[in-house]
Amino acid sequence: MPLNRRKFLEKSAVTGAGVALAGAVGAPAAQAAEAKKGQKPARRYSLTVMGTTDLHGNIFNWDYFKDTEYSDAKGNAKGLARVSTLVNQVRAEKGRRNTLLIDAGDTIQGTPLTYYYAKVDPITAEGGPVHPMAAAMNAIGYDAVALGNHEFNYGIETLRKFEDQCHFPLLGANALDAKTLKPAFPPYFIKKFCPPGLPPVKVAVLGLTNPGIAIWDKAYVEGKLVFPGLEEQAAKWVPKLRSMGADVVVVSAHSGSSGTSSYGDQLPYIENSSALVAQQVPGIDAILVGHAHTEIAELLVTNEETGKTVVLSEPLCYAQRLTLFDFELVFSKGRWTVESVKATVRDSKTVADDPKITKLLKDDHDIVVEYVNQVVGTATETLTTVEARYKDAPIIDLITKVQEDVVKAALASTEYASLPVIAQASPFSRTSEIPAGEVTIRDLSSLYVYDNTLVAKLLTGAQLKAYLEYSAEYFVQTAADVTVDVEKLTNANGRPDYNYDYVSGLSYEIDIAQVAGSRIKNVTYNGAALDDAQQFVFAVNNYRANGGGAFPYVASATELWAESTEIRTRIAEWVTAKGVLDPSEFASVDWKLTRDGTPVF
């Protein structure tokens, strides 16, 4: 959808759109030890910046895919209802007017709850509902939220409607209008604290999002928005914030701290660059880190120019943790100076849901629970992903079969109708299960947890071999005489499960005794050795088609067709049309792990 020109100009004119000044009366900090005789005691102030990230639509401690309370092996709890209780505790301890609450993005995608209000009963409809995440975060009292990459998954219209419903700004200093190169969202937010008897303290929050949006949501943002690097934009905006009188500068960055990128060299900007921002850009006191879905209570990074320490913290995703940045400031020589910063995290499992949030959003939650429990068919046997990352599992073949059928139908009347269609799919979940008997929407949703859509690309046999070799790097090299431990067999070099692909329609072996790059053996199509020159239609999800995971050839390959309907929806439609989910209609053994030619399993 095109950006609303008038609205865009209002939001991005000069820098004023990024400023929100809120007067507050705060209690003074406890004074330091007795001042030396004849000297006035130092004037001090303590304030706390709280932060969450990667909420992904989690309001309650509920697993919509299992239709029960959420639980994991570590006993974690999740949801904004729990975070609200933690926030209330901190505000009671510190004084509400001495606190700020921010988030580092990925808010409106990730659960059936967020899908429902984006697609089934969309907030963009005439007289549509208020997004549950907007309602919850408004009620909790968030001050500012950085844009995450998943904010763009449903298109700009949905994002703008969500923005309208929020009582806080969505920040994105490096989300620029493609034509004017001016910020399309407020770059920053400033709050003024006014401790009694002391000069005011200005706290600036700079919001930065992920450059990977240009790849991952290319269909929505190409030609409309551009996303330059975090380091570059922080270097531009931090001095401006300081010149505007900011005493404290906090960056809310939807970017991990590892310095790595999943998209290789497809973009000149680093995906996970928070630590680099801290290292390279002077004038930052703390960074709330997002995107990586890891927990970092406190990470200290030395700025290479000033030698000062920048404090980073990443609370665990899904509202499982709340970060606290505790600032101690001292007023001297006419200005406030940050004397110290300490980061800690608080755990959602230690508290109960805030009844205010429960009451506010129970109806929305109940509607979605009813929706996901709709029966759409029956399964003749139980299908599971438990072994899917190292064995060819029928449940993943279901995904590739659906994708093949959809693409074949779409291309039936085109010049590509005679080409063979093959498909990729990843073992997203290790716990998904479609039970024998009644099959519900939630069963199928748990199989495909992302809101990916389908794309058809044109690839050759040689390109597919290279694709398979790259995918096979997921396995840890394991000698033929070593006992195989399946818990240590995968995720080599930290590669996540979603960046390992099955490829249907071909038959091949993955020899894990060999070094990466030399593992794919005996590739055949229709019983014959794969012809390097043969052309195939490759049915892939949009994340992969746009370069997600940096798989070779696919991003640059000719695109034959694409759609906006989620693959998850296509699976539900396929099962509904069949009525019966029978593995004999889709299951096949396309690949197996070997060591020096001998099957591993």
Coordinates of C-alpha atoms in Angstrom, one line a residue:
M1 CA 0.0 0.0 0.0
P2 CA 1.3 3.5 -0.8
L3 CA 2.3 5.7 2.1
N4 CA -0.2 8.4 3.0
R5 CA 1.6 11.5 1.8
R6 CA 0.0 14.0 4.1
K7 CA 0.5 11.8 7.1
F8 CA 4.1 11.0 6.1
L9 CA 5.0 14.7 5.8
E10 CA 3.4 15.4 9.2
K11 CA 5.4 12.6 10.8
S12 CA 8.8 13.3 9.2
A13 CA 8.9 17.1 8.9
V14 CA 12.3 18.2 10.1
T15 CA 12.8 16.4 13.4
G16 CA 9.9 17.7 15.4
A17 CA 7.9 14.5 14.9
G18 CA 10.4 12.6 17.0
V19 CA 10.0 14.7 20.1
A20 CA 7.6 14.1 22.9
L21 CA 8.2 16.2 26.0
A22 CA 6.5 15.1 29.2
G23 CA 6.9 17.0 32.3
A24 CA 7.3 14.9 35.5
V25 CA 7.8 15.5 39.1
G26 CA 10.2 12.9 40.6
A27 CA 11.6 12.2 44.0
P28 CA 15.3 13.0 44.4
A29 CA 17.8 10.2 44.7
A30 CA 19.3 9.2 47.9
Q31 CA 22.2 11.5 48.6
A32 CA 25.7 10.1 48.6
A33 CA 27.8 10.0 51.7
E34 CA 28.2 13.2 53.8
A35 CA 29.9 15.9 51.7
K36 CA 33.3 17.0 52.9
K37 CA 33.3 19.8 55.4
G38 CA 32.6 23.2 53.8
Q39 CA 31.3 21.7 50.5
K40 CA 27.8 21.4 49.3
P41 CA 26.5 17.8 48.9
A42 CA 26.4 16.7 45.3
R43 CA 23.0 17.0 43.6
R44 CA 22.0 13.6 42.4
Y45 CA 19.1 11.9 40.7
S46 CA 18.2 8.3 40.0
L47 CA 16.1 7.1 37.2
T48 CA 15.2 3.7 35.7
V49 CA 14.6 2.9 32.0
M50 CA 12.6 -0.4 31.7
G51 CA 12.6 -2.4 28.4
T52 CA 11.1 -5.3 26.6
T53 CA 11.7 -6.7 23.1
D54 CA 10.4 -9.2 20.6
L55 CA 7.0 -9.5 22.3
H56 CA 5.6 -11.2 19.1
G57 CA 2.0 -10.9 20.1
N58 CA 2.3 -12.5 23.5
I59 CA -0.1 -11.0 25.9
F60 CA -1.0 -14.0 28.0
N61 CA 1.0 -17.0 29.3
W62 CA -0.8 -19.1 26.7
D63 CA 0.3 -21.5 24.0
Y64 CA -2.3 -21.2 21.2
F65 CA -0.7 -24.1 19.4
K66 CA -1.2 -26.5 22.3
D67 CA -4.3 -24.8 23.7
T68 CA -2.9 -24.7 27.2
E69 CA -0.8 -22.6 29.6
Y70 CA 2.7 -21.9 28.2
S71 CA 5.5 -23.9 29.6
D72 CA 9.1 -24.8 28.7
A73 CA 11.9 -26.9 30.1
K74 CA 13.2 -23.9 32.0
G75 CA 9.9 -23.1 33.6
N76 CA 9.6 -19.7 31.9
A77 CA 6.4 -17.7 31.7
K78 CA 5.6 -15.1 29.1
G79 CA 3.2 -12.4 28.2
L80 CA 2.6 -8.7 28.6
A81 CA 0.1 -9.4 31.5
R82 CA 3.1 -10.7 33.5
V83 CA 5.3 -7.8 32.4
S84 CA 2.6 -5.4 33.5
T85 CA 2.9 -6.7 37.0
L86 CA 6.7 -6.4 36.9
V87 CA 6.4 -2.8 35.6
N88 CA 4.0 -1.9 38.4
Q89 CA 6.4 -3.3 41.0
V90 CA 9.3 -1.2 39.5
R91 CA 7.2 1.9 39.4
A92 CA 6.2 1.4 43.0
E93 CA 9.8 0.9 44.1
K94 CA 11.3 3.8 42.1
G95 CA 8.4 6.2 41.8
R96 CA 6.5 6.1 38.5
R97 CA 7.8 9.6 37.6
N98 CA 11.3 8.4 37.8
T99 CA 10.8 5.6 35.2
L100 CA 10.5 5.2 31.5
L101 CA 9.2 2.1 29.6
I102 CA 10.4 1.2 26.1
D103 CA 10.5 -1.7 23.7
A104 CA 12.9 -2.8 20.9
G105 CA 10.4 -4.1 18.4
D106 CA 8.7 -7.1 16.8
T107 CA 5.4 -6.5 18.3
I108 CA 2.5 -7.3 15.9
Q109 CA 3.5 -10.7 14.5
G110 CA 4.1 -14.1 16.0
T111 CA 1.0 -15.7 17.5
P112 CA -2.5 -16.6 16.2
L113 CA -3.7 -13.6 18.2
T114 CA -1.8 -11.2 16.1
Y115 CA -2.5 -13.1 12.9
Y116 CA -6.3 -13.0 13.7
Y117 CA -6.3 -9.2 14.0
A118 CA -4.2 -8.7 10.9
K119 CA -6.0 -11.1 8.6
V120 CA -9.2 -12.6 10.0
D121 CA -10.7 -9.6 11.7
P122 CA -8.2 -7.0 10.5
I123 CA -7.7 -3.7 12.3
T124 CA -7.6 -2.0 8.8
A125 CA -11.3 -2.8 8.1
E126 CA -13.9 -0.1 8.3
G127 CA -14.8 0.1 12.0
G128 CA -12.2 -2.6 12.7
P129 CA -11.0 -3.6 16.2
V130 CA -8.2 -2.1 18.2
H131 CA -5.1 -4.3 17.9
P132 CA -4.7 -6.2 21.2
M133 CA -1.0 -5.3 21.4
A134 CA -1.9 -1.6 21.1
A135 CA -4.5 -2.0 23.8
A136 CA -2.2 -3.8 26.1
M137 CA 0.8 -1.5 25.7
N138 CA -1.4 1.6 26.0
A139 CA -2.8 0.2 29.3
I140 CA 0.6 -0.6 30.6
G141 CA 1.9 2.8 29.7
Y142 CA 4.7 2.3 27.2
D143 CA 6.6 5.5 26.4
A144 CA 8.2 4.5 23.0
V145 CA 8.7 1.4 20.9
A146 CA 11.2 0.8 18.2
L147 CA 10.1 -0.8 14.9
G148 CA 11.1 -4.4 14.5
N149 CA 11.4 -6.2 11.1
H150 CA 8.2 -8.2 11.7
E151 CA 6.2 -5.0 12.0
F152 CA 6.3 -4.9 8.2
N153 CA 5.0 -8.5 7.7
Y154 CA 1.4 -7.4 7.1
G155 CA 2.2 -4.4 4.9
I156 CA 2.5 -0.7 5.5
E157 CA -1.3 -0.1 5.8
T158 CA -1.6 -2.5 8.8
L159 CA 1.5 -1.0 10.4
R160 CA 0.2 2.6 10.0
K161 CA -3.1 1.6 11.5
F162 CA -1.4 0.0 14.4
E163 CA 0.7 3.2 14.8
D164 CA -2.5 5.3 14.9
Q165 CA -3.9 3.1 17.7
C166 CA -0.8 3.4 19.9
H167 CA -0.6 6.1 22.5
F168 CA 3.2 6.1 22.1
P169 CA 5.5 6.7 19.1
L170 CA 6.9 3.9 16.9
L171 CA 10.5 4.9 16.4
G172 CA 12.7 4.2 13.3
A173 CA 15.5 6.6 12.6
N174 CA 16.8 4.4 9.9
A175 CA 13.4 3.7 8.3
L176 CA 13.5 6.3 5.5
D177 CA 11.1 7.4 2.7
A178 CA 12.7 5.9 -0.4
K179 CA 12.2 9.2 -2.4
T180 CA 13.0 11.9 0.2
L181 CA 15.3 9.9 2.4
K182 CA 13.7 11.6 5.4
P183 CA 12.5 9.5 8.4
A184 CA 9.1 7.9 7.7
F185 CA 8.6 7.4 11.4
P186 CA 9.7 9.4 14.4
P187 CA 13.4 9.0 14.9
Y188 CA 13.4 9.6 18.6
F189 CA 11.5 10.4 21.7
I190 CA 12.5 12.8 24.5
K191 CA 11.1 12.8 28.0
K192 CA 11.8 15.5 30.6
F193 CA 12.1 14.5 34.3
C194 CA 11.7 17.2 36.9
P195 CA 13.1 16.2 40.3
P196 CA 12.0 18.7 43.0
G197 CA 14.5 21.4 43.6
L198 CA 16.8 20.2 40.9
P199 CA 17.2 21.1 37.2
P200 CA 15.2 19.0 34.7
V201 CA 16.7 15.8 33.2
K202 CA 16.2 15.1 29.5
V203 CA 16.2 11.5 28.5
A204 CA 16.3 10.8 24.7
V205 CA 15.4 7.4 23.2
L206 CA 16.7 6.8 19.6
G207 CA 14.9 4.0 17.8
L208 CA 16.7 1.9 15.2
T209 CA 15.3 -1.0 13.2
N210 CA 16.8 -3.8 11.1
P211 CA 18.2 -3.3 7.6
G212 CA 17.1 -6.8 6.7
I213 CA 13.6 -5.5 6.2
A214 CA 14.7 -4.5 2.7
I215 CA 15.1 -8.2 2.0
W216 CA 12.6 -10.0 4.2
D217 CA 9.7 -7.8 3.3
K218 CA 10.8 -6.6 -0.1
A219 CA 7.3 -7.0 -1.5
Y220 CA 5.9 -4.4 0.9
V221 CA 8.7 -1.9 1.2
E222 CA 10.6 -1.8 -2.2
G223 CA 10.3 1.6 -3.7
K224 CA 8.7 3.0 -0.6
L225 CA 11.1 2.7 2.3
V226 CA 14.9 2.2 2.6
F227 CA 16.8 1.0 5.7
P228 CA 20.4 2.2 6.0
G229 CA 22.7 0.8 8.7
L230 CA 22.3 1.4 12.4
E231 CA 25.9 2.7 12.9
E232 CA 25.5 5.3 10.2
Q233 CA 22.2 6.6 11.5
A234 CA 23.2 6.5 15.1
A235 CA 26.2 8.6 14.3
K236 CA 23.9 11.1 12.6
W237 CA 21.2 11.3 15.3
V238 CA 23.1 11.0 18.7
P239 CA 25.0 14.3 18.3
K240 CA 21.7 16.0 17.4
L241 CA 20.1 14.6 20.5
R242 CA 23.0 15.9 22.6
S243 CA 22.8 19.3 21.0
M244 CA 19.1 19.4 21.8
G245 CA 20.0 19.1 25.5
A246 CA 19.7 15.3 26.1
D247 CA 21.4 14.4 29.4
V248 CA 20.9 10.7 28.8
V249 CA 20.8 8.9 25.5
V250 CA 19.3 5.4 25.2
V251 CA 19.2 3.5 22.0
S252 CA 16.4 1.0 21.4
A253 CA 17.8 -1.1 18.6
H254 CA 16.1 -4.0 16.9
S255 CA 19.4 -5.5 16.1
G256 CA 21.4 -8.2 18.0
S257 CA 24.8 -7.8 19.5
S258 CA 26.8 -10.5 17.6
G259 CA 28.0 -8.4 14.7
T260 CA 26.8 -11.1 12.2
S261 CA 24.2 -11.1 9.4
S262 CA 22.0 -13.9 8.2
Y263 CA 21.8 -12.4 4.7
G264 CA 25.5 -12.5 4.0
D265 CA 26.7 -9.7 1.7
Q266 CA 23.3 -9.1 0.1
L267 CA 23.2 -5.8 2.0
P268 CA 26.1 -3.5 3.0
Y269 CA 24.6 -3.2 6.5
I270 CA 25.1 -5.5 9.4
E271 CA 22.0 -7.3 10.8
N272 CA 23.1 -7.6 14.4
S273 CA 25.1 -4.4 15.0
S274 CA 24.1 -3.1 18.5
A275 CA 27.5 -3.8 20.0
L276 CA 29.1 -2.0 17.0
V277 CA 26.9 1.0 17.5
A278 CA 28.1 1.1 21.1
Q279 CA 31.7 0.8 20.1
Q280 CA 31.7 3.3 17.2
V281 CA 29.2 6.0 18.1
P282 CA 30.1 8.3 21.0
G283 CA 27.5 9.8 23.3
I284 CA 25.3 6.7 24.0
D285 CA 24.7 5.6 27.6
A286 CA 22.8 2.4 27.1
I287 CA 21.3 0.2 24.4
L288 CA 18.2 -1.9 24.7
V289 CA 19.0 -4.8 22.3
G290 CA 16.4 -6.8 20.3
H291 CA 16.0 -9.2 17.4
A292 CA 18.3 -12.0 18.5
H293 CA 15.8 -13.7 20.9
T294 CA 18.6 -14.2 23.5
E295 CA 19.0 -13.1 27.1
I296 CA 21.8 -10.7 27.9
A297 CA 21.3 -9.2 31.4
E298 CA 24.3 -6.9 31.0
L299 CA 26.9 -6.4 28.3
L300 CA 29.6 -3.7 28.7
V301 CA 31.1 -2.3 25.5
T302 CA 33.8 0.3 25.4
N303 CA 33.4 3.2 23.0
E304 CA 36.6 3.3 20.9
E305 CA 36.5 7.1 20.6
T306 CA 35.7 8.2 24.2
G307 CA 36.8 5.1 26.2
K308 CA 33.5 5.3 28.0
T309 CA 31.5 2.2 28.8
V310 CA 28.1 1.7 27.1
V311 CA 25.7 -0.7 28.9
L312 CA 23.7 -3.1 26.7
S313 CA 20.9 -5.5 27.8
E314 CA 18.6 -7.8 25.9
P315 CA 15.6 -9.2 27.8
L316 CA 14.4 -12.6 26.7
C317 CA 11.7 -12.5 24.0
Y318 CA 8.0 -13.0 24.3
A319 CA 7.8 -10.8 27.4
Q320 CA 9.6 -13.4 29.5
R321 CA 12.0 -10.8 30.9
L322 CA 12.0 -7.1 31.7
T323 CA 15.3 -5.2 31.5
L324 CA 16.0 -2.4 34.0
F325 CA 18.7 0.2 33.3
D326 CA 19.3 2.0 36.6
F327 CA 20.9 5.4 36.0
E328 CA 22.7 7.5 38.6
L329 CA 23.2 11.1 37.6
V330 CA 25.0 13.9 39.2
F331 CA 24.6 17.7 38.6
S332 CA 27.8 19.6 38.4
K333 CA 29.1 22.7 36.6
G334 CA 25.6 23.5 35.2
R335 CA 24.9 20.1 33.7
W336 CA 23.7 16.6 34.4
T337 CA 26.3 13.8 33.9
V338 CA 25.6 10.0 34.0
E339 CA 27.7 8.7 36.8
S340 CA 26.8 5.1 36.5
V341 CA 24.5 2.7 34.6
K342 CA 23.6 -0.8 35.7
A343 CA 21.5 -3.3 33.8
T344 CA 19.5 -6.2 35.3
V345 CA 16.6 -8.3 34.3
R346 CA 13.4 -9.3 36.1
D347 CA 11.7 -12.6 35.4
S348 CA 8.0 -12.9 34.4
K349 CA 7.7 -16.3 36.0
T350 CA 8.1 -14.7 39.4
V351 CA 4.8 -12.8 39.2
A352 CA 1.1 -13.3 38.3
D353 CA -0.8 -11.7 35.5
D354 CA -2.0 -8.2 36.0
P355 CA -5.8 -8.5 36.4
K356 CA -6.2 -5.2 34.6
I357 CA -4.7 -6.6 31.4
T358 CA -6.5 -9.9 31.8
K359 CA -9.9 -8.1 32.1
L360 CA -9.1 -5.8 29.2
L361 CA -8.1 -8.4 26.7
K362 CA -9.8 -11.7 27.7
D363 CA -12.5 -11.3 25.1
D364 CA -10.0 -10.9 22.3
H365 CA -8.1 -13.9 23.6
D366 CA -11.2 -16.1 23.8
I367 CA -12.2 -15.3 20.2
V368 CA -8.8 -16.4 19.0
V369 CA -8.9 -19.6 21.1
E370 CA -12.2 -20.5 19.5
Y371 CA -10.9 -19.7 16.0
V372 CA -7.7 -21.9 16.3
N373 CA -9.7 -24.8 17.7
Q374 CA -11.9 -25.1 14.6
V375 CA -11.8 -28.6 13.1
V376 CA -10.8 -28.7 9.4
G377 CA -10.3 -32.4 8.8
T378 CA -9.1 -35.7 10.3
A379 CA -5.7 -37.4 10.2
T380 CA -5.2 -41.1 9.7
E381 CA -2.1 -41.1 11.9
T382 CA -0.1 -38.9 14.2
L383 CA 2.5 -36.7 12.5
T384 CA 5.3 -35.0 14.4
T385 CA 8.4 -32.8 13.9
V386 CA 10.3 -34.4 16.8
E387 CA 12.9 -36.0 14.4
A388 CA 12.3 -33.7 11.4
R389 CA 15.7 -31.9 11.6
Y390 CA 17.7 -35.1 10.9
K391 CA 15.2 -37.5 9.3
D392 CA 12.9 -36.9 6.3
A393 CA 9.6 -36.5 8.2
P394 CA 6.2 -36.8 6.5
I395 CA 4.9 -33.8 8.4
I396 CA 7.4 -31.5 6.5
D397 CA 6.5 -33.3 3.2
L398 CA 2.9 -32.0 3.8
I399 CA 4.3 -28.5 3.5
T400 CA 6.2 -29.1 0.3
K401 CA 3.2 -31.0 -1.2
V402 CA 0.9 -28.1 -0.5
Q403 CA 3.4 -25.6 -2.0
E404 CA 3.9 -27.8 -5.1
D405 CA 0.1 -28.1 -5.7
V406 CA -0.5 -24.3 -5.2
V407 CA 2.3 -23.3 -7.6
K408 CA 1.3 -25.9 -10.2
A409 CA -2.2 -24.6 -10.3
A410 CA -1.0 -21.0 -10.5
L411 CA 1.3 -21.7 -13.5
A412 CA -1.0 -24.1 -15.2
S413 CA -1.9 -21.7 -18.1
T414 CA 1.6 -20.2 -18.4
E415 CA 4.6 -21.0 -20.5
Y416 CA 6.1 -22.6 -17.4
A417 CA 3.4 -25.2 -17.0
S418 CA 5.5 -28.0 -18.4
L419 CA 8.4 -27.5 -16.0
P420 CA 8.7 -29.8 -13.0
V421 CA 7.8 -28.1 -9.7
I422 CA 9.8 -28.8 -6.6
A423 CA 9.6 -27.1 -3.2
Q424 CA 11.5 -26.3 0.0
A425 CA 10.4 -26.3 3.6
S426 CA 12.1 -26.0 6.9
P427 CA 11.6 -27.8 10.3
F428 CA 10.5 -24.7 12.1
S429 CA 9.4 -26.4 15.3
R430 CA 10.7 -29.4 17.2
T431 CA 7.5 -30.0 19.1
S432 CA 4.8 -29.6 16.4
E433 CA 2.3 -32.5 16.2
I434 CA -0.8 -33.2 14.2
P435 CA -2.6 -35.9 16.2
A436 CA -4.5 -38.8 14.7
G437 CA -8.2 -37.9 14.6
E438 CA -9.6 -34.4 14.4
V439 CA -7.2 -31.8 12.9
T440 CA -7.7 -28.1 14.0
I441 CA -6.3 -24.8 12.7
R442 CA -4.0 -24.7 15.7
D443 CA -2.5 -28.0 14.8
L444 CA -1.6 -26.8 11.4
S445 CA -0.5 -23.4 12.6
S446 CA 2.0 -25.0 15.0
L447 CA 3.5 -26.7 11.9
Y448 CA 4.1 -23.3 10.2
V449 CA 4.6 -20.7 12.8
Y450 CA 5.7 -17.9 10.5
D451 CA 3.5 -15.7 8.3
N452 CA 5.4 -16.5 5.1
T453 CA 3.9 -16.4 1.7
L454 CA 4.7 -18.4 -1.4
V455 CA 6.9 -17.5 -4.4
A456 CA 7.9 -19.5 -7.5
K457 CA 11.4 -19.1 -8.8
L458 CA 13.2 -20.6 -11.8
L459 CA 16.4 -22.6 -11.0
T460 CA 18.6 -25.0 -12.8
G461 CA 19.8 -28.4 -11.6
A462 CA 23.3 -27.1 -10.9
Q463 CA 21.9 -24.2 -8.8
L464 CA 19.8 -26.6 -6.8
K465 CA 22.9 -28.7 -6.0
A466 CA 24.6 -25.6 -4.7
Y467 CA 21.5 -24.8 -2.7
L468 CA 21.5 -28.3 -1.2
E469 CA 25.2 -28.0 -0.3
Y470 CA 24.6 -24.8 1.5
S471 CA 21.7 -26.2 3.4
A472 CA 23.7 -29.2 4.4
E473 CA 26.1 -27.0 6.3
Y474 CA 23.5 -27.2 9.1
F475 CA 24.9 -30.5 10.1
V476 CA 28.0 -31.0 12.3
Q477 CA 30.7 -33.0 10.6
T478 CA 30.6 -36.5 12.2
A479 CA 33.1 -39.2 11.4
A480 CA 31.9 -42.6 10.3
D481 CA 33.2 -44.3 13.5
V482 CA 31.7 -41.8 16.0
T483 CA 28.5 -42.5 17.9
V484 CA 25.8 -40.1 16.7
D485 CA 24.3 -37.8 19.3
V486 CA 21.2 -36.2 17.6
E487 CA 21.3 -33.4 20.1
K488 CA 24.7 -32.4 18.8
L489 CA 24.2 -33.3 15.2
T490 CA 22.6 -30.1 13.9
N491 CA 22.9 -26.3 14.1
A492 CA 26.5 -26.2 13.1
N493 CA 28.1 -22.7 13.6
G494 CA 24.9 -21.6 15.2
R495 CA 22.6 -22.0 12.2
P496 CA 19.0 -22.1 13.3
D497 CA 16.5 -24.8 12.3
Y498 CA 14.6 -22.4 10.0
N499 CA 17.7 -22.1 7.9
Y500 CA 17.8 -25.8 7.1
D501 CA 15.7 -26.8 4.0
Y502 CA 14.2 -30.0 2.7
V503 CA 13.9 -30.0 -1.0
S504 CA 11.1 -32.2 -2.3
G505 CA 11.0 -33.8 -5.8
L506 CA 14.7 -34.7 -5.8
S507 CA 16.4 -37.7 -4.2
Y508 CA 19.7 -37.1 -2.5
E509 CA 22.1 -38.1 0.3
I510 CA 23.8 -35.8 2.8
D511 CA 27.2 -37.3 3.8
I512 CA 27.9 -35.7 7.2
A513 CA 31.3 -37.4 7.4
Q514 CA 32.5 -35.0 4.7
V515 CA 33.4 -31.3 5.1
A516 CA 30.8 -28.7 4.4
G517 CA 30.6 -28.0 0.7
S518 CA 31.2 -31.7 -0.3
R519 CA 28.3 -33.4 1.3
I520 CA 25.5 -33.8 -1.3
K521 CA 25.7 -37.1 -3.0
N522 CA 23.7 -39.1 -5.6
V523 CA 21.2 -36.4 -6.6
T524 CA 18.5 -37.8 -8.9
Y525 CA 15.3 -36.6 -10.4
N526 CA 12.7 -39.2 -11.6
G527 CA 15.3 -41.9 -11.0
A528 CA 18.0 -40.4 -13.2
A529 CA 21.0 -38.4 -12.3
L530 CA 20.2 -34.7 -12.0
D531 CA 20.9 -32.8 -15.2
D532 CA 22.8 -29.6 -14.3
A533 CA 21.1 -27.7 -17.1
Q534 CA 17.5 -28.8 -16.5
Q535 CA 15.1 -26.1 -15.4
F536 CA 12.8 -26.4 -12.4
V537 CA 10.1 -24.2 -10.8
F538 CA 11.2 -23.9 -7.2
A539 CA 8.3 -23.2 -4.7
V540 CA 9.8 -21.3 -1.8
N541 CA 8.7 -19.0 1.0
N542 CA 9.1 -15.3 0.6
Y543 CA 11.8 -15.1 3.3
R544 CA 14.0 -17.5 1.4
A545 CA 13.0 -16.0 -2.0
N546 CA 14.1 -12.6 -0.9
G547 CA 17.5 -13.8 0.4
G548 CA 16.7 -14.8 4.0
G549 CA 19.4 -17.2 5.2
A550 CA 21.7 -16.2 2.3
F551 CA 21.0 -19.4 0.3
P552 CA 22.7 -19.2 -3.1
Y553 CA 21.0 -18.3 -6.4
V554 CA 17.4 -18.1 -5.1
A555 CA 17.3 -14.4 -4.4
S556 CA 18.6 -13.5 -7.8
A557 CA 16.6 -16.1 -9.7
T558 CA 13.8 -15.2 -12.1
E559 CA 10.5 -14.9 -10.2
L560 CA 7.7 -16.6 -12.0
W561 CA 4.8 -16.0 -9.6
A562 CA 4.1 -14.8 -6.0
E563 CA 1.1 -14.3 -3.8
S564 CA 0.1 -12.7 -0.5
T565 CA -1.8 -15.6 1.1
E566 CA 0.1 -17.2 3.9
I567 CA 1.5 -20.7 3.4
R568 CA -0.2 -21.6 6.7
T569 CA -3.5 -20.7 5.2
R570 CA -2.8 -22.7 2.1
I571 CA -2.1 -25.7 4.3
A572 CA -5.4 -25.3 6.1
E573 CA -7.2 -24.9 2.8
W574 CA -5.5 -28.1 1.4
V575 CA -6.5 -30.2 4.4
T576 CA -10.0 -28.7 4.5
A577 CA -10.5 -29.6 0.8
K578 CA -9.2 -33.2 1.3
G579 CA -11.1 -33.7 4.5
V580 CA -8.7 -36.6 5.4
L581 CA -5.0 -36.1 6.0
D582 CA -3.4 -39.3 4.8
P583 CA 0.4 -39.4 4.6
S584 CA 0.2 -41.8 1.6
E585 CA -0.9 -38.7 -0.4
F586 CA 2.2 -36.6 0.4
A587 CA 4.9 -38.5 2.3
S588 CA 8.1 -39.5 0.5
V589 CA 11.7 -40.2 1.5
D590 CA 13.6 -37.6 -0.6
W591 CA 16.8 -37.4 1.5
K592 CA 18.8 -39.2 4.1
L593 CA 21.9 -38.7 6.2
T594 CA 24.8 -41.0 5.4
R595 CA 28.5 -41.4 6.4
D596 CA 30.8 -42.6 3.7
G597 CA 27.7 -43.9 1.9
T598 CA 26.2 -45.8 4.9
P599 CA 22.9 -44.5 6.2
V600 CA 23.1 -42.9 9.7
F601 CA 19.6 -44.0 10.7

